[in-house]
PDB file of C-alpha atoms in Angstrom:
ATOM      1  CA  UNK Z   1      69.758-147.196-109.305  1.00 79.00           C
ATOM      2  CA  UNK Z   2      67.243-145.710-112.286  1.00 82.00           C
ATOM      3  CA  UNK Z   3      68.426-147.666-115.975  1.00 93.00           C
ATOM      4  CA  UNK Z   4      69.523-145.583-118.186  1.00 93.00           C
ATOM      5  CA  UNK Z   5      66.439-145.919-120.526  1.00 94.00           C
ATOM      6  CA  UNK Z   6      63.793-144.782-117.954  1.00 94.00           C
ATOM      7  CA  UNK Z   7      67.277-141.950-117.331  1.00 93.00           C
ATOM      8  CA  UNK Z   8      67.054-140.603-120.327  1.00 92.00           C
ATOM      9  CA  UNK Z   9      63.301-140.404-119.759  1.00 94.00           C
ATOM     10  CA  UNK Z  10      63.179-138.825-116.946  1.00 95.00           C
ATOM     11  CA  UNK Z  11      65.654-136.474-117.944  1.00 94.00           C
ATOM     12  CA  UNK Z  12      64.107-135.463-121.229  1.00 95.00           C
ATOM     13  CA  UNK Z  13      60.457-134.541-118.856  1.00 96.00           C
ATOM     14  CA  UNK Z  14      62.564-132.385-116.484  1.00 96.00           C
ATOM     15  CA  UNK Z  15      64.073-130.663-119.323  1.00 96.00           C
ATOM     16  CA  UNK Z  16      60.528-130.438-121.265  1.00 96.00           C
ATOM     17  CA  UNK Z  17      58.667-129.368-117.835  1.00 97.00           C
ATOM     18  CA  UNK Z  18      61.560-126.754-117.150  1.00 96.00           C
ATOM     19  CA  UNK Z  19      62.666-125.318-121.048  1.00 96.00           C
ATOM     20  CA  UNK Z  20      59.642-126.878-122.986  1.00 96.00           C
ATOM     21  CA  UNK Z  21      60.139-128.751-126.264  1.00 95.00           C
ATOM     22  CA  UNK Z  22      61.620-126.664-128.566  1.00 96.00           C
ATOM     23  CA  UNK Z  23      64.088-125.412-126.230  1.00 96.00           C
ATOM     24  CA  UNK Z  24      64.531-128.891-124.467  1.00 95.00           C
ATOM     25  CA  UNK Z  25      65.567-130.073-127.827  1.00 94.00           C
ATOM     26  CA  UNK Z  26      67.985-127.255-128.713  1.00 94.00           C
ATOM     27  CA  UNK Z  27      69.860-128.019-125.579  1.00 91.00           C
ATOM     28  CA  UNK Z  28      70.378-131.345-126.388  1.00 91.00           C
ATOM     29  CA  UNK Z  29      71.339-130.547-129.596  1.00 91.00           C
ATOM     30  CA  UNK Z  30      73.761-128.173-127.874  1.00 88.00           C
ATOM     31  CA  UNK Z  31      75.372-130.799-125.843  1.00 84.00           C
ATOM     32  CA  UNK Z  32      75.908-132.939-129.030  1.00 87.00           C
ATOM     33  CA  UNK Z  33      77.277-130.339-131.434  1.00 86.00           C
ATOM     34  CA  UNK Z  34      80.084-128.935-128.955  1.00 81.00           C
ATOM     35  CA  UNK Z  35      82.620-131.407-126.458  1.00 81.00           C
ATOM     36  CA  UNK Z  36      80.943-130.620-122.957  1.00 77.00           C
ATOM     37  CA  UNK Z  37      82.392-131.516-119.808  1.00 84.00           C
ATOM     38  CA  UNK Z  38      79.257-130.808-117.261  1.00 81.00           C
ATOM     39  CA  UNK Z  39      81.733-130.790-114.331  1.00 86.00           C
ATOM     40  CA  UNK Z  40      84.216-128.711-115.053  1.00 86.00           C
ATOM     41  CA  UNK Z  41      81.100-126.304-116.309  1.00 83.00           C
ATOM     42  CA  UNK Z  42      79.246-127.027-112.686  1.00 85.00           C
ATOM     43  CA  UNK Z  43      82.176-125.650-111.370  1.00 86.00           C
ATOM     44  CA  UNK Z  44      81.758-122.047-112.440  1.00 87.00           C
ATOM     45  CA  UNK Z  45      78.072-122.305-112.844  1.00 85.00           C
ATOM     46  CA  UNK Z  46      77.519-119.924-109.592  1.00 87.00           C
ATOM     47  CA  UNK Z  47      80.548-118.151-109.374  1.00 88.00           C
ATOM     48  CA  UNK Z  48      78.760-114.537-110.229  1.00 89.00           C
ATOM     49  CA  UNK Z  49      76.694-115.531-107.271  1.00 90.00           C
ATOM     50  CA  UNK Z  50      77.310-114.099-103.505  1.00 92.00           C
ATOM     51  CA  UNK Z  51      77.009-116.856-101.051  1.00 92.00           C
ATOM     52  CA  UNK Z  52      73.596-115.162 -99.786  1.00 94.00           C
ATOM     53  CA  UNK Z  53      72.278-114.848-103.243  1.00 93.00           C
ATOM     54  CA  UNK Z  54      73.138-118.646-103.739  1.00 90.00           C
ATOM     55  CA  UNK Z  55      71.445-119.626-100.652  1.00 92.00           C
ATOM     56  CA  UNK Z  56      68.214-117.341-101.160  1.00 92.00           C
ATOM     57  CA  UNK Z  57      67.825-119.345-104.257  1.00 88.00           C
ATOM     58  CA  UNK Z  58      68.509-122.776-102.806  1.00 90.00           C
ATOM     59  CA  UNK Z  59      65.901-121.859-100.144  1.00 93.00           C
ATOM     60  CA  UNK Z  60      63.151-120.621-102.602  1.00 92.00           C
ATOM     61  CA  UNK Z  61      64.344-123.993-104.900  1.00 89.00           C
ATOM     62  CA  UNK Z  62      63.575-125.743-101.811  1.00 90.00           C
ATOM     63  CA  UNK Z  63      60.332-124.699-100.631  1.00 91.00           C
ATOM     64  CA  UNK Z  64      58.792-124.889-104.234  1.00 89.00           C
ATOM     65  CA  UNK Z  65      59.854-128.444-104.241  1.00 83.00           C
ATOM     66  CA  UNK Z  66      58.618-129.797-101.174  1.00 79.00           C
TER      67      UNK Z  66
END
């Protein structure tokens, strides 16, 4: 199990690598400001998604990160 330091270090990269800094930061900022419950938003995170539109993107997710 990853400690939560070299966590939040990780974390911060993937967001920098993905959003870059500015928007990495708003984000976080984002999560602060406002009560956020990441599950219960997981939960509807796809739902305008068809199941073959969901797995096209899993599938190009996948081969980009092999």
């Amino acid at each position: 199990m990853t400690s939560e330091a070299v966590l939040r270090v990780e974390g911060m990269e993937a967001l920098i690598a993905r959003l870059g800094s500015v928007d990495a930061e708003r984000f976080i900022a984002s999560i602060i400001r406002e009560p956020f419950d990441y599950t219960e938003w997981q939960k509807t995170l796809f739902d305008d998604l068809s199941i073959d539109e969901l797995s096209e993107k899993a599938q190009v997710y996948s081969d980009a990160n092999e």
